mmCIF file of C-alpha atoms in Angstrom:
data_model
loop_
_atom_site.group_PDB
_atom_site.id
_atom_site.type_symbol
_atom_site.label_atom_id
_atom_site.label_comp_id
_atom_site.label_asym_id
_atom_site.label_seq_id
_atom_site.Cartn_x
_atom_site.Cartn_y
_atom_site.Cartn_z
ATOM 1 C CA UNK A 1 0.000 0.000 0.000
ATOM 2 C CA UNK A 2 2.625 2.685 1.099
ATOM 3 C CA UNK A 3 2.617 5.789 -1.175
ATOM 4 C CA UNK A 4 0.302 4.554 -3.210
ATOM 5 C CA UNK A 5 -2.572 4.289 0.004
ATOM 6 C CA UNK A 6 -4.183 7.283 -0.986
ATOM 7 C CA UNK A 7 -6.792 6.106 1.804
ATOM 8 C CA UNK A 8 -4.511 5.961 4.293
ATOM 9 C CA UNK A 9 -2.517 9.094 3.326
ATOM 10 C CA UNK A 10 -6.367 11.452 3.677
ATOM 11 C CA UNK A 11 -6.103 9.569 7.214
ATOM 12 C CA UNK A 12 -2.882 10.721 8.099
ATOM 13 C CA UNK A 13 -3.506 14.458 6.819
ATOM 14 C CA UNK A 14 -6.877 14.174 8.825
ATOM 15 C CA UNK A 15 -5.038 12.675 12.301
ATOM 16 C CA UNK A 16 -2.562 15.027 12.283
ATOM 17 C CA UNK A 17 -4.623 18.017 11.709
ATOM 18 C CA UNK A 18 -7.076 17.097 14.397
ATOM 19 C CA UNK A 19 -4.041 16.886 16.591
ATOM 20 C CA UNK A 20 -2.877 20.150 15.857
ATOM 21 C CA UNK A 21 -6.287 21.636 16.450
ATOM 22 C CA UNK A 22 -8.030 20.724 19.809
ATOM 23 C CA UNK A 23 -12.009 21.523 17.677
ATOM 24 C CA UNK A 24 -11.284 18.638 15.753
ATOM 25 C CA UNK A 25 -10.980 16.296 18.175
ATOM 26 C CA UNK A 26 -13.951 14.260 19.593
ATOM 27 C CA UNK A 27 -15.436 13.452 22.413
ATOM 28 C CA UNK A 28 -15.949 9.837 23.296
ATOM 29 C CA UNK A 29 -17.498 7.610 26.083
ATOM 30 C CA UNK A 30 -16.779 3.760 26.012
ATOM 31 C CA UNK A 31 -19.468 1.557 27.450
ATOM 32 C CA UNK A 32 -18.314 -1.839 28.816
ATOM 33 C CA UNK A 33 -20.175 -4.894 28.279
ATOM 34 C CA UNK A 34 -18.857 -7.529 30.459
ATOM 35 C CA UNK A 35 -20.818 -10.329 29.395
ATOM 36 C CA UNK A 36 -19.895 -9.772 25.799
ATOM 37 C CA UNK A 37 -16.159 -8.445 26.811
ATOM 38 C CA UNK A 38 -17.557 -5.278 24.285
ATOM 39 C CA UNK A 39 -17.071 -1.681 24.528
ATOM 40 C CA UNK A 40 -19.267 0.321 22.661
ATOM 41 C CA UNK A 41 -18.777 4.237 22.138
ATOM 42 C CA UNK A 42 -20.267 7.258 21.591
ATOM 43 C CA UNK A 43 -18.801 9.801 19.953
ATOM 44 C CA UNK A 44 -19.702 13.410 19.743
ATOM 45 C CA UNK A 45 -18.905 16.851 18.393
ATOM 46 C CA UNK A 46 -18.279 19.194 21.038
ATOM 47 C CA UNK A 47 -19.260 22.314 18.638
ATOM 48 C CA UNK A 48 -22.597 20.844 17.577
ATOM 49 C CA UNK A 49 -23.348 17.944 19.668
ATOM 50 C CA UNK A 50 -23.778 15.569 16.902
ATOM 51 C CA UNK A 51 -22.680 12.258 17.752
ATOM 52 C CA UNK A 52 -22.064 8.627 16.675
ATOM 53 C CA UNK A 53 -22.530 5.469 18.101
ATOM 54 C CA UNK A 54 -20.335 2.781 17.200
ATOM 55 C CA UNK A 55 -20.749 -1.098 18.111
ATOM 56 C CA UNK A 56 -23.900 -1.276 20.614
ATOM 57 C CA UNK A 57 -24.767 -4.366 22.354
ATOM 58 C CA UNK A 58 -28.330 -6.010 22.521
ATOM 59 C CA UNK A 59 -28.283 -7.792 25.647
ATOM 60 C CA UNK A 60 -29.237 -11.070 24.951
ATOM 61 C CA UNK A 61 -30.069 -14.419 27.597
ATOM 62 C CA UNK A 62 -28.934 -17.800 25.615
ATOM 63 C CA UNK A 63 -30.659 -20.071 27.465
ATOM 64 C CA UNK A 64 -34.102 -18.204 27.451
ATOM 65 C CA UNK A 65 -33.713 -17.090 24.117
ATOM 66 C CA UNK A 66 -34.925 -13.305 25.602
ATOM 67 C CA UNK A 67 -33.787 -9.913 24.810
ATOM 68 C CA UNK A 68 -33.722 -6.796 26.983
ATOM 69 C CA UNK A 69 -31.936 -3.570 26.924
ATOM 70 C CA UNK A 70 -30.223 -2.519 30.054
ATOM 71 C CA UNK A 71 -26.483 -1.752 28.252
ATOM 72 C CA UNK A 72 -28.415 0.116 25.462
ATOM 73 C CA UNK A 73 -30.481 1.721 27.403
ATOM 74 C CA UNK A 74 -27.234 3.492 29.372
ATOM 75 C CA UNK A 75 -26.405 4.885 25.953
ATOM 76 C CA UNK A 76 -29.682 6.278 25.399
ATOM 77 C CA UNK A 77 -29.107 7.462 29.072
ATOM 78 C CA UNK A 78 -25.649 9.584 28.027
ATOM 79 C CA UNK A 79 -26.584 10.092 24.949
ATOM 80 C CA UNK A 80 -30.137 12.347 26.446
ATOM 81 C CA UNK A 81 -28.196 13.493 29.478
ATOM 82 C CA UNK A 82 -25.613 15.319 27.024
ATOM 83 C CA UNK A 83 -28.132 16.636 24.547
ATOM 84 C CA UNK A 84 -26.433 14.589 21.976
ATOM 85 C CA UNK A 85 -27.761 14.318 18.224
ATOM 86 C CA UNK A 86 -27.403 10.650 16.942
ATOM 87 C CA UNK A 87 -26.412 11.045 13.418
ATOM 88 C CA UNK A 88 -24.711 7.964 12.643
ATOM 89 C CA UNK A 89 -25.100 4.113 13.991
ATOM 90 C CA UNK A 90 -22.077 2.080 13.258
ATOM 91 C CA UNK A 91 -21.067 -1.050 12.951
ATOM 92 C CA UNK A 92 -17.462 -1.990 12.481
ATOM 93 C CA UNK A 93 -18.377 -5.469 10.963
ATOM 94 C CA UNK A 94 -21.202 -8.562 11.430
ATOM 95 C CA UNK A 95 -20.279 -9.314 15.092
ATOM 96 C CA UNK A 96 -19.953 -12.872 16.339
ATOM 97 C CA UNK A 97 -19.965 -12.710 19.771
ATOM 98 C CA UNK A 98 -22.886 -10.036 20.665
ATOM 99 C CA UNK A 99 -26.106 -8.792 18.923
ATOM 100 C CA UNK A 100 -26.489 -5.172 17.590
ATOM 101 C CA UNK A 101 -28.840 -2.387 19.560
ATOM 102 C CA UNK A 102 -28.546 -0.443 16.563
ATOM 103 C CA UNK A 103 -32.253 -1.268 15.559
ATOM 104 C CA UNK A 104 -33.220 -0.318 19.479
ATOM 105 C CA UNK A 105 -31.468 2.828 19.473
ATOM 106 C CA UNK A 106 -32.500 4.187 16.070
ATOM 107 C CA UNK A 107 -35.795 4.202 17.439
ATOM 108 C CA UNK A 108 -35.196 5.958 20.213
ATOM 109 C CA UNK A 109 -32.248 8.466 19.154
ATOM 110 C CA UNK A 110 -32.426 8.670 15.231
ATOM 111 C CA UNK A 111 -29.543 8.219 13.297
ATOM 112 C CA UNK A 112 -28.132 6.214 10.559
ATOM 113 C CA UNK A 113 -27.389 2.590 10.388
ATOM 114 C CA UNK A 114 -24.151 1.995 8.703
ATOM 115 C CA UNK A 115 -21.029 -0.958 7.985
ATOM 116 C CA UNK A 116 -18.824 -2.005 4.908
ATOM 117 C CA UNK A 117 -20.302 -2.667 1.569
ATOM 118 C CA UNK A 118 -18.402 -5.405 1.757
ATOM 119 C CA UNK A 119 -21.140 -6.995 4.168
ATOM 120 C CA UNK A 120 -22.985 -8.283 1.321
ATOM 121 C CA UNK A 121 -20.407 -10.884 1.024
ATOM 122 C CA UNK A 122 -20.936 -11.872 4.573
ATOM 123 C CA UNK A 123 -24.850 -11.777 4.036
ATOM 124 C CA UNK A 124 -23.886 -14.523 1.551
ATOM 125 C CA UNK A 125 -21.895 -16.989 3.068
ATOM 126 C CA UNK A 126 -23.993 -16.867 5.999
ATOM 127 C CA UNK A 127 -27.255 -16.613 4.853
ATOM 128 C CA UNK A 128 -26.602 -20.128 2.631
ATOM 129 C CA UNK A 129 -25.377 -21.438 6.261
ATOM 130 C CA UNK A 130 -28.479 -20.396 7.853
ATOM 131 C CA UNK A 131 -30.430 -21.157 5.175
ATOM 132 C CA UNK A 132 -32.533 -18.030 5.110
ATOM 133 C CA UNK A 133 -34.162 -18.319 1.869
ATOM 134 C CA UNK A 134 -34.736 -15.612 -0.810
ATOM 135 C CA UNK A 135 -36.640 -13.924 1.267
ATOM 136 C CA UNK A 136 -33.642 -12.514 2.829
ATOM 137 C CA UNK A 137 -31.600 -10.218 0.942
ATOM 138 C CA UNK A 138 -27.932 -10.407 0.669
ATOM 139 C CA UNK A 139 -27.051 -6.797 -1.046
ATOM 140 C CA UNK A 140 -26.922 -4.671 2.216
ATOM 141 C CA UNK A 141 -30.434 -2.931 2.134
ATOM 142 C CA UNK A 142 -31.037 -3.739 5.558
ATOM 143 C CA UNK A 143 -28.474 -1.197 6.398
ATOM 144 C CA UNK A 144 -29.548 3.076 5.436
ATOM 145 C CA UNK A 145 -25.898 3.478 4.016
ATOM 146 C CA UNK A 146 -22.634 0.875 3.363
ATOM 147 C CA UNK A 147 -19.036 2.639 3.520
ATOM 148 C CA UNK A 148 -16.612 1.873 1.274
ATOM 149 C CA UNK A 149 -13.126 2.400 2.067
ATOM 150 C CA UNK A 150 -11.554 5.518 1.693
ATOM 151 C CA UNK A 151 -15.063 7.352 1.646
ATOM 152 C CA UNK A 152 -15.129 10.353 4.018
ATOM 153 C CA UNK A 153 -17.908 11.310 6.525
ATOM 154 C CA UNK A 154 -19.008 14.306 9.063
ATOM 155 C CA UNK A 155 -20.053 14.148 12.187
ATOM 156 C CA UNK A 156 -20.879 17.884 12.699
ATOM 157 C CA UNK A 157 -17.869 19.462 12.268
ATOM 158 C CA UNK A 158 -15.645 16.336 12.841
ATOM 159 C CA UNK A 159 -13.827 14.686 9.854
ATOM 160 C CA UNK A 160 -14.339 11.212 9.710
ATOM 161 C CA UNK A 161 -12.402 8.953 7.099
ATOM 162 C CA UNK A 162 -13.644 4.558 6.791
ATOM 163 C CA UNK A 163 -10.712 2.115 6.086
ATOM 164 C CA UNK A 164 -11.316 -1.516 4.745
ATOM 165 C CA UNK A 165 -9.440 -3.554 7.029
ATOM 166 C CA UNK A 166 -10.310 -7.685 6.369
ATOM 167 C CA UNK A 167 -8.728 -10.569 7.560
ATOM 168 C CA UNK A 168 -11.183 -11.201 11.091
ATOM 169 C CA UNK A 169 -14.257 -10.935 8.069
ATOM 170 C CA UNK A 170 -14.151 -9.710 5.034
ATOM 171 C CA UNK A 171 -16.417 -6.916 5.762
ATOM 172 C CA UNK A 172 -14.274 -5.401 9.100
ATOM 173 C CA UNK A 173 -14.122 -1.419 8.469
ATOM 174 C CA UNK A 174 -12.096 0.629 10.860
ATOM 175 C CA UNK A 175 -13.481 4.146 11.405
ATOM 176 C CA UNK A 176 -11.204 7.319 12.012
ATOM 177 C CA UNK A 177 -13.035 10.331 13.664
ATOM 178 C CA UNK A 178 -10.717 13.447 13.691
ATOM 179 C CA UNK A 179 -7.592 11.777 15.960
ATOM 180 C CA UNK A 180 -9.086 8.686 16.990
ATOM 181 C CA UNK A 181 -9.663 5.378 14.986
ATOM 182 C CA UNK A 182 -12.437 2.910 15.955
ATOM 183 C CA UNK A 183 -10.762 -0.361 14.977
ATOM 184 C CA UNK A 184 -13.337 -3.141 15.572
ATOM 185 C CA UNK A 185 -11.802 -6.466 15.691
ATOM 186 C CA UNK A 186 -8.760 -6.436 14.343
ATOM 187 C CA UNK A 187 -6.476 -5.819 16.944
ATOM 188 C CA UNK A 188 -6.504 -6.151 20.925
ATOM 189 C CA UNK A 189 -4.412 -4.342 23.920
ATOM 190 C CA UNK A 190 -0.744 -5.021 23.509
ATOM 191 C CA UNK A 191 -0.762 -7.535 25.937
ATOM 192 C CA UNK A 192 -3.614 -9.557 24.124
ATOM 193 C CA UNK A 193 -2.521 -9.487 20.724
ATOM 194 C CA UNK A 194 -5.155 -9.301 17.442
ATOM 195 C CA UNK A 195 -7.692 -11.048 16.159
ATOM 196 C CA UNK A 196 -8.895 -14.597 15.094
ATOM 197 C CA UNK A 197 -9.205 -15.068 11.386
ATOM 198 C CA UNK A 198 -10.615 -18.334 10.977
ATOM 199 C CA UNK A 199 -14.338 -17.498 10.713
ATOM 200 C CA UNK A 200 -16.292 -17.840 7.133
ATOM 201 C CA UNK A 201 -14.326 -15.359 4.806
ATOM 202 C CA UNK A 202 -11.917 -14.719 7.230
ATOM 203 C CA UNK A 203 -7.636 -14.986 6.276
ATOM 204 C CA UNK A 204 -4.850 -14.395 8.669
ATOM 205 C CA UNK A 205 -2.293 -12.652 6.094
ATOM 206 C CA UNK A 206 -5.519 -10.269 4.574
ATOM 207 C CA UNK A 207 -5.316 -9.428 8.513
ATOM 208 C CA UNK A 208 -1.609 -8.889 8.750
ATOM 209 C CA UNK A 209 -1.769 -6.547 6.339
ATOM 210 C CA UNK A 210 -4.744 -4.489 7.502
ATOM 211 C CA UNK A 211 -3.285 -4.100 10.973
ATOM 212 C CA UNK A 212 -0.018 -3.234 8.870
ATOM 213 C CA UNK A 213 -2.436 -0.379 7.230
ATOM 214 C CA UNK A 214 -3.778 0.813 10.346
ATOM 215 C CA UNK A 215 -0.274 0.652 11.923
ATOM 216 C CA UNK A 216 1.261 3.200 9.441
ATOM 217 C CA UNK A 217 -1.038 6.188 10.898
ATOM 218 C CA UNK A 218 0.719 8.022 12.838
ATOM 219 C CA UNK A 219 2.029 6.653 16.272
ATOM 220 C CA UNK A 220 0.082 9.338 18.564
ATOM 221 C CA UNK A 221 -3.065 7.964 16.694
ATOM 222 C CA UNK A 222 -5.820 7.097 19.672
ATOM 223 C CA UNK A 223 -6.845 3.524 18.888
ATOM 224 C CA UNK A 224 -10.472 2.642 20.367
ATOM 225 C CA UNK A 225 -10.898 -1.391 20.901
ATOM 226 C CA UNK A 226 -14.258 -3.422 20.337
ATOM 227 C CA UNK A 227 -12.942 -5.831 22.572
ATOM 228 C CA UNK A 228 -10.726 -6.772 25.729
ATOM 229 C CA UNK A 229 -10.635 -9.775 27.711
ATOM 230 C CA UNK A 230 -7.821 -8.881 30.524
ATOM 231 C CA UNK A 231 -4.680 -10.451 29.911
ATOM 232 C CA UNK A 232 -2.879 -13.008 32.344
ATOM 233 C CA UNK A 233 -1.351 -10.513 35.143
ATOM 234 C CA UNK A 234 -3.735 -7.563 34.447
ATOM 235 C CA UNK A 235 -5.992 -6.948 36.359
ATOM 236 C CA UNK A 236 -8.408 -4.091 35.004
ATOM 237 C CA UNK A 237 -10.126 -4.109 31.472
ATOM 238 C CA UNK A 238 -9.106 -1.379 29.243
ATOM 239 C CA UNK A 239 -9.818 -0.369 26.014
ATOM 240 C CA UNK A 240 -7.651 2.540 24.631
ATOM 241 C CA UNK A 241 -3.754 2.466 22.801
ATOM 242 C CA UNK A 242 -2.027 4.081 20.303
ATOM 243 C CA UNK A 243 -0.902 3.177 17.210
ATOM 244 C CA UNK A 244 2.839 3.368 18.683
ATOM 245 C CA UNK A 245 2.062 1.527 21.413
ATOM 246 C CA UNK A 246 1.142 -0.898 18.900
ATOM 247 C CA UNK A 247 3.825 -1.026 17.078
ATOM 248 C CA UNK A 248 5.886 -1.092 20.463
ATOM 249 C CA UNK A 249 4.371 -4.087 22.296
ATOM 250 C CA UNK A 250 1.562 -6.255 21.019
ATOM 251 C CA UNK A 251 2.459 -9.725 21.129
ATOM 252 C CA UNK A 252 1.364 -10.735 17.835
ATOM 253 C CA UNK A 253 2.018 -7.886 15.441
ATOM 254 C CA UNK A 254 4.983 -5.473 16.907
ATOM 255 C CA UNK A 255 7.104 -4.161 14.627
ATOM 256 C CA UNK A 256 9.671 -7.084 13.575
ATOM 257 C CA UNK A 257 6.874 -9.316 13.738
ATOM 258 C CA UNK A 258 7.097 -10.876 9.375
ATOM 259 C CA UNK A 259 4.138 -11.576 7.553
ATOM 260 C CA UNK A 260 4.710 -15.670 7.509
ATOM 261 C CA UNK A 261 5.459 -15.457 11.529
ATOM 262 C CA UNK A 262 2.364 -14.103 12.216
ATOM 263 C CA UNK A 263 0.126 -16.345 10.093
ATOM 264 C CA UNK A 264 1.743 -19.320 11.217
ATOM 265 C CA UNK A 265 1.428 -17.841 14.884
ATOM 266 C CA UNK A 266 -2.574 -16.844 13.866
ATOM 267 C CA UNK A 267 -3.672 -20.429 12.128
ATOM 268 C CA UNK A 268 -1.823 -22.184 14.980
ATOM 269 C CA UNK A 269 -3.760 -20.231 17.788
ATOM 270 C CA UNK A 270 -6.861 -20.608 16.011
ATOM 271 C CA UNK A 271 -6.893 -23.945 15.594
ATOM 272 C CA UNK A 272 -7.378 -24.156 19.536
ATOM 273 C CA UNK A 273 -9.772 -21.823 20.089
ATOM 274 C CA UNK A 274 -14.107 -22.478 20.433
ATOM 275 C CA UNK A 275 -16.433 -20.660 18.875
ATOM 276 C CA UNK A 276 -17.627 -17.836 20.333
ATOM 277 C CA UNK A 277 -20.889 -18.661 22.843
ATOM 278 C CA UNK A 278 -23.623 -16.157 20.973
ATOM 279 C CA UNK A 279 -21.830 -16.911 16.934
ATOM 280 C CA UNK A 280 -25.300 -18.360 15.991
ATOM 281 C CA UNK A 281 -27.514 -16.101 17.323
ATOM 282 C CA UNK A 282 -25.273 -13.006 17.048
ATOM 283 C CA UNK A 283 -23.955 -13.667 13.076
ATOM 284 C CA UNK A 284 -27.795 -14.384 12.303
ATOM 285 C CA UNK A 285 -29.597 -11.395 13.589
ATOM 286 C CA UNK A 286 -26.364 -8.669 12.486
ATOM 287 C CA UNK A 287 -26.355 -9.492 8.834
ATOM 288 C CA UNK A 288 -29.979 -8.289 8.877
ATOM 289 C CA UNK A 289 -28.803 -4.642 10.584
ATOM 290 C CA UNK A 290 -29.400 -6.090 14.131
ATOM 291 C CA UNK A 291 -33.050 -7.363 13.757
ATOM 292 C CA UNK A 292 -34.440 -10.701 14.317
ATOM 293 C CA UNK A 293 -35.223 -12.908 11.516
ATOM 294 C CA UNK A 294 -39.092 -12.562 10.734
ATOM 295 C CA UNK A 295 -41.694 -13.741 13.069
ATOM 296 C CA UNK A 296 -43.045 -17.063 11.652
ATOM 297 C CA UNK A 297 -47.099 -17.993 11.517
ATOM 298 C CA UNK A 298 -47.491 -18.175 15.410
ATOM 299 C CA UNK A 299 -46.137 -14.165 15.444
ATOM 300 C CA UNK A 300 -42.782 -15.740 17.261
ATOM 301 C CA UNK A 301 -39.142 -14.945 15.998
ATOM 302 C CA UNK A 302 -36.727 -17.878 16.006
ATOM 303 C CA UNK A 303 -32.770 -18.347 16.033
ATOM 304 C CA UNK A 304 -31.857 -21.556 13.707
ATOM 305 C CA UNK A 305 -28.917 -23.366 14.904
ATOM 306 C CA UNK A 306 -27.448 -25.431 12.074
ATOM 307 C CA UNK A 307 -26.445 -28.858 13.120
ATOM 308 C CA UNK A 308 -22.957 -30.219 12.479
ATOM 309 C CA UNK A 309 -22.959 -27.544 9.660
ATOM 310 C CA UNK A 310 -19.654 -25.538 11.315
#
């Protein structure tokens, strides 16, 4: 990519501007989700109050099969306390491990839903797996607008730039608002490393090189986690680096780290690990923008779990 990144050169130029300029820097609150290990944020414009949320969390009981909304509804909570206006709902990718509020909170805060285009190919693989019929559309029109990368955004006044970054899935976007970058899955705290890449569509070098990409902003660059899951010897979740800190430490992907050396590392580690607890219900409802599939004739909705299929 290098020079030729013109992508991750806007980035850069936007990073590095919003450094030099305390307006163009947002504000952002993480939100913890310790059953799901997930931190979702929202971020705002000081100067206009216009705000973004970025990888809510349906709370969601396995073994009842029922919903509620008590980590959404402490969004809702900031977001009203602040007098914030939701103007975006992001996703960074189809998560596997908890269900989207984004449905929930565009009903209650406005806003609009949004991932990678490239979440059609995910609607794809998985809809075939869950055979979900041709009722079910796999071209992305469940979400109100799909990013492709490079494409720049606003919130407010805030520059806001999306970056493909696959390997985890093939849809995984990161999203940079003025100096900080929201980077989904792809990467972890130092101490924790990056990623799996061995779901449907998913490819441990693709993911080498998009933490590469995200690597080459510059090293002050405020990177904001989807996930942590405490390290052996720490003691207290956390959910903010920087890109040299990065570069620095993390025990996957620090600089020295070759390309071969960390897929060998990545298809090794994978190859030990279980599938996440909520992958069917969670993959099934996000590829339809966070709603359950359609109630049937009885007026119930129902999670399929495919047999032997995975």
């Amino acid at each position: 990519m290098g020079n030729t990144d013109s992508a991750l050169a806007a980035a850069t130029i936007q990073i590095e501007a919003a450094r030099a300029e305390k307006a163009k820097r947002p504000t952002i609150a993480g939100f913890f989700d310790e059953a799901t290990f997930t931190i979702s944020y929202v971020v705002h414009d000081p100067a206009t109050n216009e705000a973004a949320i970025i990888d809510s969390v349906l709370d969601y009981e396995s073994a009842s099969g029922r919903t509620s909304h008590g980590s959404a509804d402490r969004i809702v909570e900031y977001v009203t306390l602040n007098n914030l206006k939701v103007t975006w709902l992001i996703e960074t990718h189809a998560h596997a491990d908890h269900i989207s509020a984004a449905p929930y909170l565009q009903e209650k805060l406005g806003g609009k839903l949004a991932i990678g285009k490239e979440i059609i190919r995910v609607q794809d693989v998985f809809g075939k797996l869950f055979n979900a019929g041709t009722d079910f559309e796999r071209d992305g029109s469940q979400f109100d607008h799909l990013f492709a990368d490079g494409e720049t955004f606003k919130v407010g006044t805030l520059d806001g730039i999306a970056l493909h970054v696959p390997g985890h899935t093939p849809a995984d976007m990161a999203f940079i608002i003025g100096d900080a970058a929201f980077v989904g899955d792809t990467i972890f705290m130092p101490d924790f490393g990056t990623a799996r890449a061995d779901f449907p569509g998913g490819d441990a070098r693709q993911l080498f090189q998009s933490i590469r990409r995200l690597l080459s902003l510059p090293e002050a660059t405020r990177l904001f986690l989807c996930h942590d899951y405490k390290a052996p010897g720490r003691d207290d979740y956390a959910w903010e680096t920087t890109v040299g800190q990065q570069r620095r430490e993390n025990v996957h992907v620090k600089d020295g780290v070759t390309e071969d050396e960390f897929v060998k590392m990545r298809t090794t580690r994978d190859a030990t690990l279980a599938m996440p607890n909520l992958i069917m219900p969670s993959v099934q409802v996000n590829i339809r923008g966070g709603r359950l599939p359609d109630p049937e004739d009885n007026g119930v909705s129902y999670i399929k779990i495919p047999v032997n299929a995975v």
